[in-house]
Coordinates of C-alpha atoms in Angstrom, one line a residue:
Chain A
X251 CA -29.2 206.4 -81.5
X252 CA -27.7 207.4 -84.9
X253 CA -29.8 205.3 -87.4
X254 CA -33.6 204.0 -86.3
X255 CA -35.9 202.5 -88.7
X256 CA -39.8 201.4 -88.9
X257 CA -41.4 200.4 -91.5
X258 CA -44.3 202.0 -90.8
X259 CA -42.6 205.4 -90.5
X260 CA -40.8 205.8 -93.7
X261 CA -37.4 208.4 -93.7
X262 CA -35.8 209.7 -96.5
X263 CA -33.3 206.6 -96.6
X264 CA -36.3 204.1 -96.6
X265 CA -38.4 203.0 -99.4
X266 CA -41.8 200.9 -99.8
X267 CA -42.7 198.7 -102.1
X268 CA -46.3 197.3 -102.9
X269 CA -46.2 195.0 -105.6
X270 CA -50.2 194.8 -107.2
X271 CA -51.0 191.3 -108.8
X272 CA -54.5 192.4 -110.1
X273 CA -55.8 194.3 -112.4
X274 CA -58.0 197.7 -110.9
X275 CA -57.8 201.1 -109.8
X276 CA -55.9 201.3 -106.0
X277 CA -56.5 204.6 -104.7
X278 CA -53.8 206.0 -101.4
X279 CA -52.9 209.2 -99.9
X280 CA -49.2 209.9 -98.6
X281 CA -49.1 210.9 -94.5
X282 CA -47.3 212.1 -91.4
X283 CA -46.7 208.5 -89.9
X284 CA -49.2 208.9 -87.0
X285 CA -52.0 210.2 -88.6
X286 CA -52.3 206.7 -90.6
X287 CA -54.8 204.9 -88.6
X288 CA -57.0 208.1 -89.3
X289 CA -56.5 208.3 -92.9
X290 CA -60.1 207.9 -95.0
X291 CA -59.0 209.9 -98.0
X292 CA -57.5 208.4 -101.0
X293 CA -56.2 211.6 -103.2
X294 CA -53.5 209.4 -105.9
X295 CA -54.4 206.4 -107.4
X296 CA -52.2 203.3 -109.3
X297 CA -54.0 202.0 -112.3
X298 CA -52.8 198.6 -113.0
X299 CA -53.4 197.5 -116.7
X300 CA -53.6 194.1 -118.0
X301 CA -49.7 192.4 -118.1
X302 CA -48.7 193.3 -122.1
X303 CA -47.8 189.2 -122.7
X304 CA -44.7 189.9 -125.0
X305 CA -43.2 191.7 -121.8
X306 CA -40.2 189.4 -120.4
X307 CA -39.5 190.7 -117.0
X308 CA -41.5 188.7 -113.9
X309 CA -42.1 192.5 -112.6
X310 CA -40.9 196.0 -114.0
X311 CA -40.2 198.7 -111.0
X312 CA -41.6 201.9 -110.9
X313 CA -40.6 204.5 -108.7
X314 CA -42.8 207.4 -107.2
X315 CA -40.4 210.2 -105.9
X316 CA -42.3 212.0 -102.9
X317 CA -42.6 215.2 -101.9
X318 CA -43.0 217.2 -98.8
X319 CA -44.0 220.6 -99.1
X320 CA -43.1 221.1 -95.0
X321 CA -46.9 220.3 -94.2
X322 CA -48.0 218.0 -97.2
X323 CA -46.6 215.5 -98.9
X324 CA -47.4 214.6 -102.9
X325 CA -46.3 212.3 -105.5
X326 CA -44.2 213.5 -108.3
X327 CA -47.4 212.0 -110.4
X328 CA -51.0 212.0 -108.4
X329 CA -51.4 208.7 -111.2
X330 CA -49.2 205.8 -111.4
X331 CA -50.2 203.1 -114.7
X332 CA -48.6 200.0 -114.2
X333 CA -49.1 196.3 -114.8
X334 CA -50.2 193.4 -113.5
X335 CA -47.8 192.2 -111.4
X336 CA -45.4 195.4 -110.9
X337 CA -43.6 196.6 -108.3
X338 CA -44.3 200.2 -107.1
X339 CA -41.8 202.1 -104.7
X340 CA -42.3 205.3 -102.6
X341 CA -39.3 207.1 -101.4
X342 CA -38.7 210.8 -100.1
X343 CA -36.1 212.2 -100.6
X344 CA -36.1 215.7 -98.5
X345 CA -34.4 215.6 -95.4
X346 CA -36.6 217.6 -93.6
X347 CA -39.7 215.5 -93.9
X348 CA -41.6 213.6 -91.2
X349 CA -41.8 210.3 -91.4
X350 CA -44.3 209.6 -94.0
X351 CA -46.8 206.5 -94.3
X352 CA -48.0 205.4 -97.5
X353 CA -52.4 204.6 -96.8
X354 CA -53.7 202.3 -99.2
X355 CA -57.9 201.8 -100.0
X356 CA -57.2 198.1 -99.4
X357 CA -55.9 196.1 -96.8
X358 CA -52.7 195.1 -98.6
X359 CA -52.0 198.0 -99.9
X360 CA -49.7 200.0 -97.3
X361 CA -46.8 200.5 -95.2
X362 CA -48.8 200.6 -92.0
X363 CA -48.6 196.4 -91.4
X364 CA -47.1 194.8 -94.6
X365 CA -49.5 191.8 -95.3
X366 CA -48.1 190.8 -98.6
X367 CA -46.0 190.9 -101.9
X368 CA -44.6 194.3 -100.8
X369 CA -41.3 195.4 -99.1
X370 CA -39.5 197.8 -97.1
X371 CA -35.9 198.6 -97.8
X372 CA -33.5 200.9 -95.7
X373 CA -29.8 202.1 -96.3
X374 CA -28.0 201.5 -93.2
X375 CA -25.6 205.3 -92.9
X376 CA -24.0 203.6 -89.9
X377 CA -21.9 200.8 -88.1
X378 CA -23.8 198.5 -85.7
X379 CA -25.9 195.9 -84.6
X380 CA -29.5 196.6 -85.1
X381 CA -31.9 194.1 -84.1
X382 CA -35.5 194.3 -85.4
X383 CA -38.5 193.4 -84.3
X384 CA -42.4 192.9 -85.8
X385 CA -44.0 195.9 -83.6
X386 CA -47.6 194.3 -83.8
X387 CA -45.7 191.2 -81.5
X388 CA -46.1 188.1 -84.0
X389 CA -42.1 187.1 -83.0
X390 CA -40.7 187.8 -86.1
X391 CA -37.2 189.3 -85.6
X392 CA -33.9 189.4 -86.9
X393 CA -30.3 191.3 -86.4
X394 CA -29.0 193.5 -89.1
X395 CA -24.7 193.8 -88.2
X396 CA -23.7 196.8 -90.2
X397 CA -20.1 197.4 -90.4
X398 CA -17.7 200.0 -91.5
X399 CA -15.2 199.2 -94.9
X400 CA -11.6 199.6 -93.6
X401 CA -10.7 202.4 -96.4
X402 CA -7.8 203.7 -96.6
X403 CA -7.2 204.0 -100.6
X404 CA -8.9 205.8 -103.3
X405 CA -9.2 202.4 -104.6
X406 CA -10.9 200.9 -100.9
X407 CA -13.5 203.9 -101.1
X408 CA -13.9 202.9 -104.5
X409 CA -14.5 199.2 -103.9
X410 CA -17.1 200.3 -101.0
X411 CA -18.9 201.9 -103.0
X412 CA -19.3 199.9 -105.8
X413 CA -20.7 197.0 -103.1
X414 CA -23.6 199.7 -102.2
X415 CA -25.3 199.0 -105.3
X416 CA -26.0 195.4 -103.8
X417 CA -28.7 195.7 -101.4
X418 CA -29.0 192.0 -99.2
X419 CA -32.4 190.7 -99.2
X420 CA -34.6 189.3 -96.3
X421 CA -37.6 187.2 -96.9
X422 CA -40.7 187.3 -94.9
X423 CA -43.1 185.1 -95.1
X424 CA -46.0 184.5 -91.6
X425 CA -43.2 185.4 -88.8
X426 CA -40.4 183.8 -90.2
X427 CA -37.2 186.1 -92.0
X428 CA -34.6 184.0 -93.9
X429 CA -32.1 185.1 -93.2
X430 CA -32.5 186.4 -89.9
X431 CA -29.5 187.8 -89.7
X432 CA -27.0 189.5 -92.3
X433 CA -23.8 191.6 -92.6
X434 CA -23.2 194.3 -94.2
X435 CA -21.4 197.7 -94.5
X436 CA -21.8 200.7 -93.7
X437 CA -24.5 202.5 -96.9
X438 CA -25.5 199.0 -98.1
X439 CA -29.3 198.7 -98.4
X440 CA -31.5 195.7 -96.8
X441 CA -35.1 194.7 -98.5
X442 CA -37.1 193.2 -96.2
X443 CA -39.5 192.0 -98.8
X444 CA -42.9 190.0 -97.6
X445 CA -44.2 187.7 -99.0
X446 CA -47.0 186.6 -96.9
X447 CA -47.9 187.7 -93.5
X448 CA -51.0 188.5 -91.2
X449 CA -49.8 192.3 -91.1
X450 CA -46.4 192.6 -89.8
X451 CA -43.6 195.2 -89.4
X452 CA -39.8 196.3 -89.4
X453 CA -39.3 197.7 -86.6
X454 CA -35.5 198.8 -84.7
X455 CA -35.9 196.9 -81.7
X456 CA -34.9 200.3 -79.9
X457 CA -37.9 201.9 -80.4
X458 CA -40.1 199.0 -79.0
X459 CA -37.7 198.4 -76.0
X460 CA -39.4 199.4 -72.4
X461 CA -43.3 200.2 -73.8
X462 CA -45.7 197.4 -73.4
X463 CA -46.4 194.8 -75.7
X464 CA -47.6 195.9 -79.0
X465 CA -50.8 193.8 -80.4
Chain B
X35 CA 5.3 261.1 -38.0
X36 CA 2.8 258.9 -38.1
X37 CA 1.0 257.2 -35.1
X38 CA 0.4 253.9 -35.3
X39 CA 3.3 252.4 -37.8
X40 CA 3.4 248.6 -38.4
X41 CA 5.8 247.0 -40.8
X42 CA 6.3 243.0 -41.5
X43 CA 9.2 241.1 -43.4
X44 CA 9.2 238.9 -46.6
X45 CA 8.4 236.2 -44.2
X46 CA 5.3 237.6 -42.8
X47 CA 4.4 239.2 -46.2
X48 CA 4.3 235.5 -47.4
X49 CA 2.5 234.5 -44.4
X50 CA 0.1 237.3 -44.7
X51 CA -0.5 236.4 -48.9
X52 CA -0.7 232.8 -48.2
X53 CA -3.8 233.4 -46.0
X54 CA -5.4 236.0 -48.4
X55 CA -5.1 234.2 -51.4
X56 CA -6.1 231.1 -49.8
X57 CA -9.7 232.8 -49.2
X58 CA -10.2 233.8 -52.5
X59 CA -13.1 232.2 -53.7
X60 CA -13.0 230.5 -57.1
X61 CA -13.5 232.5 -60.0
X62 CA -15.3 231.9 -62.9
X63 CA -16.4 234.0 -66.5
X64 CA -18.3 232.8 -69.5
X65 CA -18.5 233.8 -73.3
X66 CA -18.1 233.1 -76.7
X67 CA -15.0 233.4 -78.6
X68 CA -13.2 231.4 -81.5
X69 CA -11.5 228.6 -82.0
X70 CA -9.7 228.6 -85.5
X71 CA -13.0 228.6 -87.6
X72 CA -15.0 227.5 -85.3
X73 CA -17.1 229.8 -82.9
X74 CA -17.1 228.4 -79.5
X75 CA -19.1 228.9 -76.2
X76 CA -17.1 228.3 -72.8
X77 CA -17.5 228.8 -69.9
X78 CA -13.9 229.1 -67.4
X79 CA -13.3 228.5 -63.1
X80 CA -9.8 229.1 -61.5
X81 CA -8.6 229.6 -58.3
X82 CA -4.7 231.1 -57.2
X83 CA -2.4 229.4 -54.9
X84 CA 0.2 231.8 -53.4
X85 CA 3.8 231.6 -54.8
X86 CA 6.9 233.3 -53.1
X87 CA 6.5 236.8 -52.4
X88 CA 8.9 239.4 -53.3
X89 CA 9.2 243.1 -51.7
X90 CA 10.7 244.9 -54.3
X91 CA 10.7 248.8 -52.7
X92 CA 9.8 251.0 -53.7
X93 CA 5.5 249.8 -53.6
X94 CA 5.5 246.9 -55.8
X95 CA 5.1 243.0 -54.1
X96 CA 6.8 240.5 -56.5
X97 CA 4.9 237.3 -56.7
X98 CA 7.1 234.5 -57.9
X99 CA 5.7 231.8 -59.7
X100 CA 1.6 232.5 -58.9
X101 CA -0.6 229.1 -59.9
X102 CA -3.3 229.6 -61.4
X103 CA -5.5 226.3 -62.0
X104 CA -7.7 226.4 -64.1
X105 CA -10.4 224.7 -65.9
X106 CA -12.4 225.3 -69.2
X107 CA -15.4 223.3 -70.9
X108 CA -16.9 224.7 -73.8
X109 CA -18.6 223.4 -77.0
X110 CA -18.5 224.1 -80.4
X111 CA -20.3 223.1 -83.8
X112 CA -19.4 221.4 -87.2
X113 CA -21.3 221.1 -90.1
X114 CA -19.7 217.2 -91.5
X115 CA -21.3 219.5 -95.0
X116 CA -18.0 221.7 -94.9
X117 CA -16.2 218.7 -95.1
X118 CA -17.3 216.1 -97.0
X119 CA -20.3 215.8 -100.2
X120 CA -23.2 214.1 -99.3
X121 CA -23.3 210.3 -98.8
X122 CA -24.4 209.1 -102.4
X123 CA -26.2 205.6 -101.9
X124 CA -26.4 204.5 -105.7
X125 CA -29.6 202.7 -106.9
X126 CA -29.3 199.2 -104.9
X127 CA -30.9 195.8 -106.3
X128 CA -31.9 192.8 -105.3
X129 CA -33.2 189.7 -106.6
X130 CA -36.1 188.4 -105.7
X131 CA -36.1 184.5 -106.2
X132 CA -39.4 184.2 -108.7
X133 CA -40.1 187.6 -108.7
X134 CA -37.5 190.0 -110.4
X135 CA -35.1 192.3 -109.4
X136 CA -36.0 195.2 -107.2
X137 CA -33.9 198.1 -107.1
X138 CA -34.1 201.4 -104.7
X139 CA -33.8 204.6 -105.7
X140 CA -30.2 206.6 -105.8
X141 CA -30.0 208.3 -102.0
X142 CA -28.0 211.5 -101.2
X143 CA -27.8 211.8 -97.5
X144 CA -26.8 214.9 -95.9
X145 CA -24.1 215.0 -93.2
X146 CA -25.6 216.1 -89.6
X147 CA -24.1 219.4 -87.7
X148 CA -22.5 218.3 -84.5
X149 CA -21.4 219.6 -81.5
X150 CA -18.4 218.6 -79.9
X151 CA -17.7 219.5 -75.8
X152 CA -14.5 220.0 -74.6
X153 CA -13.5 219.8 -71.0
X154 CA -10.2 220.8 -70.2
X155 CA -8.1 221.9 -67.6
X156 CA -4.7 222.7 -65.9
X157 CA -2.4 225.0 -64.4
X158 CA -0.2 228.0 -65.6
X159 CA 2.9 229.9 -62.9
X160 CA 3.9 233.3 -63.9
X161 CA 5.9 236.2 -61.9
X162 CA 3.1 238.8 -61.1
X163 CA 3.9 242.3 -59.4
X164 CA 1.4 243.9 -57.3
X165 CA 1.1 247.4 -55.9
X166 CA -1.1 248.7 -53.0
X167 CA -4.1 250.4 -53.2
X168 CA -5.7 252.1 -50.5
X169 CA -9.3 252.9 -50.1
X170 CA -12.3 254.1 -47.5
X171 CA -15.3 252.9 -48.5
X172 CA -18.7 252.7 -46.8
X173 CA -16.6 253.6 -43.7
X174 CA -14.0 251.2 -44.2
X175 CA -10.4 251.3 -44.8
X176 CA -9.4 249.0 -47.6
X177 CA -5.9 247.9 -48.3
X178 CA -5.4 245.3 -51.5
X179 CA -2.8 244.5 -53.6
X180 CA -3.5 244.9 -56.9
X181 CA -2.0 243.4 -60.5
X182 CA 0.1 246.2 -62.2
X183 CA -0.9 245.7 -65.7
X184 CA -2.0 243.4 -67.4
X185 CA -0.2 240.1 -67.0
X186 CA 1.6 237.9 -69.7
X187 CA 0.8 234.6 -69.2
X188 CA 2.9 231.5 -70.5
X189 CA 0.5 229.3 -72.3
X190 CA 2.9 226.8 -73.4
X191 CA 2.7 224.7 -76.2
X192 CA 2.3 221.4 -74.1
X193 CA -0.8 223.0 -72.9
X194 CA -2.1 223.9 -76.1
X195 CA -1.2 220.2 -77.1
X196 CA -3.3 218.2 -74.7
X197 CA -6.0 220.5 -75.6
X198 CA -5.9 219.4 -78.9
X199 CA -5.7 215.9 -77.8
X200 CA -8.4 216.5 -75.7
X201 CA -10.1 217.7 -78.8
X202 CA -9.5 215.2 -80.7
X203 CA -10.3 212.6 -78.6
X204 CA -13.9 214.0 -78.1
X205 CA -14.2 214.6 -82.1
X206 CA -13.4 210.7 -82.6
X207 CA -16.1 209.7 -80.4
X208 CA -18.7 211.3 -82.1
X209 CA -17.4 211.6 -85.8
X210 CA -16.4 207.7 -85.8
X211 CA -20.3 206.4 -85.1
X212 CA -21.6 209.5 -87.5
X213 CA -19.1 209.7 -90.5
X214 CA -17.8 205.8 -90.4
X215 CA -15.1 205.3 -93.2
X216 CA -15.0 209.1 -93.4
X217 CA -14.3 209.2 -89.8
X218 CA -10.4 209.9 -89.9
X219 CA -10.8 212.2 -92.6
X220 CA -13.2 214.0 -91.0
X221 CA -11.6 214.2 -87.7
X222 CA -8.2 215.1 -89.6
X223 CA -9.4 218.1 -91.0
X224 CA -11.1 219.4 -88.2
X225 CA -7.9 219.2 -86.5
X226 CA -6.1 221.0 -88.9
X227 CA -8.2 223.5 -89.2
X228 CA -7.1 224.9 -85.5
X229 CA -3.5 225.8 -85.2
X230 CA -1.5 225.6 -82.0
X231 CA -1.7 229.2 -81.9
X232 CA -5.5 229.0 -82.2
X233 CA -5.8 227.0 -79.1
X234 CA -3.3 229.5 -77.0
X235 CA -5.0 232.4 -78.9
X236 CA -8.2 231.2 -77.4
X237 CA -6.8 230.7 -73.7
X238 CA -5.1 233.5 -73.5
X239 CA -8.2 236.5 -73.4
X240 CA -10.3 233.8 -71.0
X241 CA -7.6 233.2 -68.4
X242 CA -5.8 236.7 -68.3
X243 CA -8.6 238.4 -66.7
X244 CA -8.7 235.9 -63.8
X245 CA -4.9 237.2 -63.1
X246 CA -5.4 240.7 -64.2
X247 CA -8.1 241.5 -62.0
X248 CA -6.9 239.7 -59.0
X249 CA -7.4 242.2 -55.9
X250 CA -5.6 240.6 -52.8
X251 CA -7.4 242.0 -49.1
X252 CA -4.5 242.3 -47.1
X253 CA -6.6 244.8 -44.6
X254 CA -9.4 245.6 -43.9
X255 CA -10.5 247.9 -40.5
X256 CA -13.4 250.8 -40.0
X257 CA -12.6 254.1 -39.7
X258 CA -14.2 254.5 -36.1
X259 CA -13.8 251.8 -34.2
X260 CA -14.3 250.9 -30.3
X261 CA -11.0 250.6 -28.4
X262 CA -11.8 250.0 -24.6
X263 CA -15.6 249.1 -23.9
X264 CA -17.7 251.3 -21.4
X265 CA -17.0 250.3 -18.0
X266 CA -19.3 252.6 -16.3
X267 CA -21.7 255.8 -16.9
X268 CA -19.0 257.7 -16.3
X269 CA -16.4 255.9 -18.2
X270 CA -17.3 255.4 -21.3
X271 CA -15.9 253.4 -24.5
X272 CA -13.5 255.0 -26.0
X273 CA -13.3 255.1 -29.8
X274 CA -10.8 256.0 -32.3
X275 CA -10.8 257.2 -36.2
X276 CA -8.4 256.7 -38.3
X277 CA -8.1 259.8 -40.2
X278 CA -4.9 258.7 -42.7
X279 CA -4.0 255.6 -43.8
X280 CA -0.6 254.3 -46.1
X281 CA 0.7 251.7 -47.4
X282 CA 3.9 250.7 -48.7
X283 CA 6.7 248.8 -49.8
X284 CA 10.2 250.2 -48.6
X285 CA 13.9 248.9 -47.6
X286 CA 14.7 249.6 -43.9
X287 CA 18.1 248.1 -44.3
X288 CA 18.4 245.2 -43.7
X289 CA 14.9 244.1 -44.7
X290 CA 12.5 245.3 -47.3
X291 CA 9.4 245.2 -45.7
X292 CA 5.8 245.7 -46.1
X293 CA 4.8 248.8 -43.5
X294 CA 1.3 250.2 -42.8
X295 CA 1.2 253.7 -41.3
X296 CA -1.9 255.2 -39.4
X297 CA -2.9 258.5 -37.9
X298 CA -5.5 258.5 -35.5
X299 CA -7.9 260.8 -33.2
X300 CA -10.2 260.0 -30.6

């Protein structure tokens, strides 16, 4: 088992993205994985501002690098100020961390069950087929098939690489992913990005496989 | 003159060698050593088959073309680091239909140490002289044959060859799923960082001492020992010691033979 992924266990070749349509203070703390469902502090806050009008992008990206201290983790800045309507990303980087969970104040806001306009994205380091399933059991599921480039040249790696920076998108919306299934190779990124949904995750099918149903 | 003499011919010497070696048990040894760059752990079994024995007087026993088989599984690790830069995934977008474009953050991911096992085995002959030793212990007379030396076995380059293949073959299972369009590179360098000479540089010290620390029983008897069992109070057993013991290897035209020589006292 070379490459796994959950959603609701980020690893330092996943991201997740909440997107935050209203204006307000969201307060969340960063966490080991398995200590979300006991998580009551909210330490780092994003304040999103009223959308500036004249602004011409749908949604502006902003990225929160994370950091993990061997026991803790912490945003490179405890205070995010976005806008209406903005995408915010988590992502750490260090290879030793655990996996982390991001614990929103609200329940939107977190990687724990994605309910809506947010997204999980994760870099696929190796050839497969990885089939995925929504861990809390509403049937949504889908096959990633990751492939290796033939490379031979300079020029192949070259091309390979250049294809990374296209991630493929998946849309979620209830228990429904369109597509449900995609190629790609070997590096490229998928963003699994939901739109609407009663709370659902990306899991690898592996990791479900043989344990009871999940509710 | 001695008392007791008994002497046997090439024939029986082969006879007698057959049967000793064939109770050998298996031997085995473990360690660490190195492997081109790479520091391996290993662990090593063999067992002798007899060959054709040789009386060359005077005292050594010529064994012609002594198998050893043997068999070798040992590990050893790589750090994919030493051999290629981290996996650099760029920043990777996507467009979201009525949303925007969402783009990830640039990923370096680090290469994983493996560890690749090796199983490997076959057989080697060489010529091997032996010369007698003779010892009382614990009571016991001991008679072995013992390796002159210290042996120079013939690890040959096909040997060394379907090592590396057997090397290489377990480095493309695990590279290929780990490193994926690296894989060949990978597995490429690895291979050329351990030389032929590596592989028979790493045989040789492992197998030697099975070969030169072979110690063939070819008799064993007490020193006091029961002849003719009481057959009444006033015959009783009779028992015998051997107080001198030799061995040899000598030509008694027309044979060379193997003779053992014994004085005894009641």
């Amino acid at each position: 088992m070379i490459d796994t992924f959950d959603s609701r266990a980020l690893g330092r070749i996943d991201c997740f993205g909440q997107r935050f349509m209203r204006t307000g203070t969201y307060r969340y703390h960063l966490v080991p994985a398995a200590w979300a469902p006991a998580t009551y502090e909210h330490p780092y806050t994003v304040e999103v501002g009223t959308r500036d009008k004249k602004r011409k992008e749908t949604m502006a990206t902003h990225t929160v690098q994370v950091r993990f201290d061997g026991k803790a983790f912490q945003p490179a800045s405890e205070r995010a100020a976005i806008e209406e309507g903005d995408l915010v990303i988590w992502h750490c980087p260090d290879a030793r961390h655990v996996p982390l969970a991001v614990v929103g104040d609200k329940e939107f806001f977190g990687n724990r069950a994605m309910v809506n306009e947010c997204g999980f994205s994760h870099a696929f380091a190796a050839a497969g087929e990885y089939a995925w399933v929504d861990a809390y059991g509403s049937g949504l599921a889908g096959v990633v098939r990751v492939k290796d480039p033939d490379c031979r040249t300079d020029d192949d790696f070259r091309e390979w690489h250049r294809t990374l920076t296209a991630a493929k998108l998946v849309m979620i919306t209830g228990s429904e992913a369109d597509p449900a299934e995609v190629d790609i190779l070997t590096g490229q990124t998928v963003y699994f990005a939901v739109t609407k949904s009663e709370g659902v995750s990306v899991t690898d099918r592996r990791l479900v496989r043989n344990r009871p149903e999940a509710e | 003159m001695a008392e007791i003499t008994a002497a046997i011919d090439e024939q029986g010497a082969n006879d007698l060698f057959g049967a000793a070696i064939a109770a050998l048990p298996p031997m085995s040894t473990s360690g660490a050593s190195n492997l081109g760059p790479f520091t391996v752990s290993y662990s090593a079994s063999a067992t002798v088959t007899n060959g054709s024995v040789d009386l060359r007087p005077p005292g050594v026993i010529r064994i012609a073309n002594l198998r050893l088989d043997w068999h070798v599984t040992f590990s050893f690790g790589v750090d994919l680091n030493d051999y290629l830069p981290p996996l650099h995934i760029p920043s990777a977008c996507v467009d979201i239909p009525c949303v925007g474009e969402v783009c990830t953050p640039e990923i370096d991911i680090p290469w994983p140490s493996i560890t690749i096992p090796v199983s490997f085995g076959d057989f080697v002959e060489s010529d091997i002289d032996f010369t007698l030793s003779i010892s009382q212990t614990g009571g016991q007379w001991r008679v072995e044959a013992v390796v002159q030396g210290v042996p120079n076995l013939e690890i040959g380059a096909s040997t060394a060859a379907a090592l590396l293949a057997a090397i290489a073959l377990e480095l493309d299972a695990i590279v290929t799923p780990i490193a994926g369009p690296f894989a060949n590179i990978v597995v490429d360098a690895i291979l050329g960082a351990i030389a032929i000479a590596d592989l028979t540089g790493f045989l040789g010290p492992i197998l030697t001492p099975f070969v030169s620390g072979l110690r063939i029983p070819i008799y064993n008897q007490p020193v006091n020992f029961e002849v003719l069992p009481a057959e009444s109070p006033v015959d009783p057993a009779i028992t015998i010691t051997i107080d001198t013991l030799t061995a040899d290897v000598q030509h008694n035209a027309p044979e060379d033979e193997l003779v053992l020589t014994a004085d005894i006292s009641a």
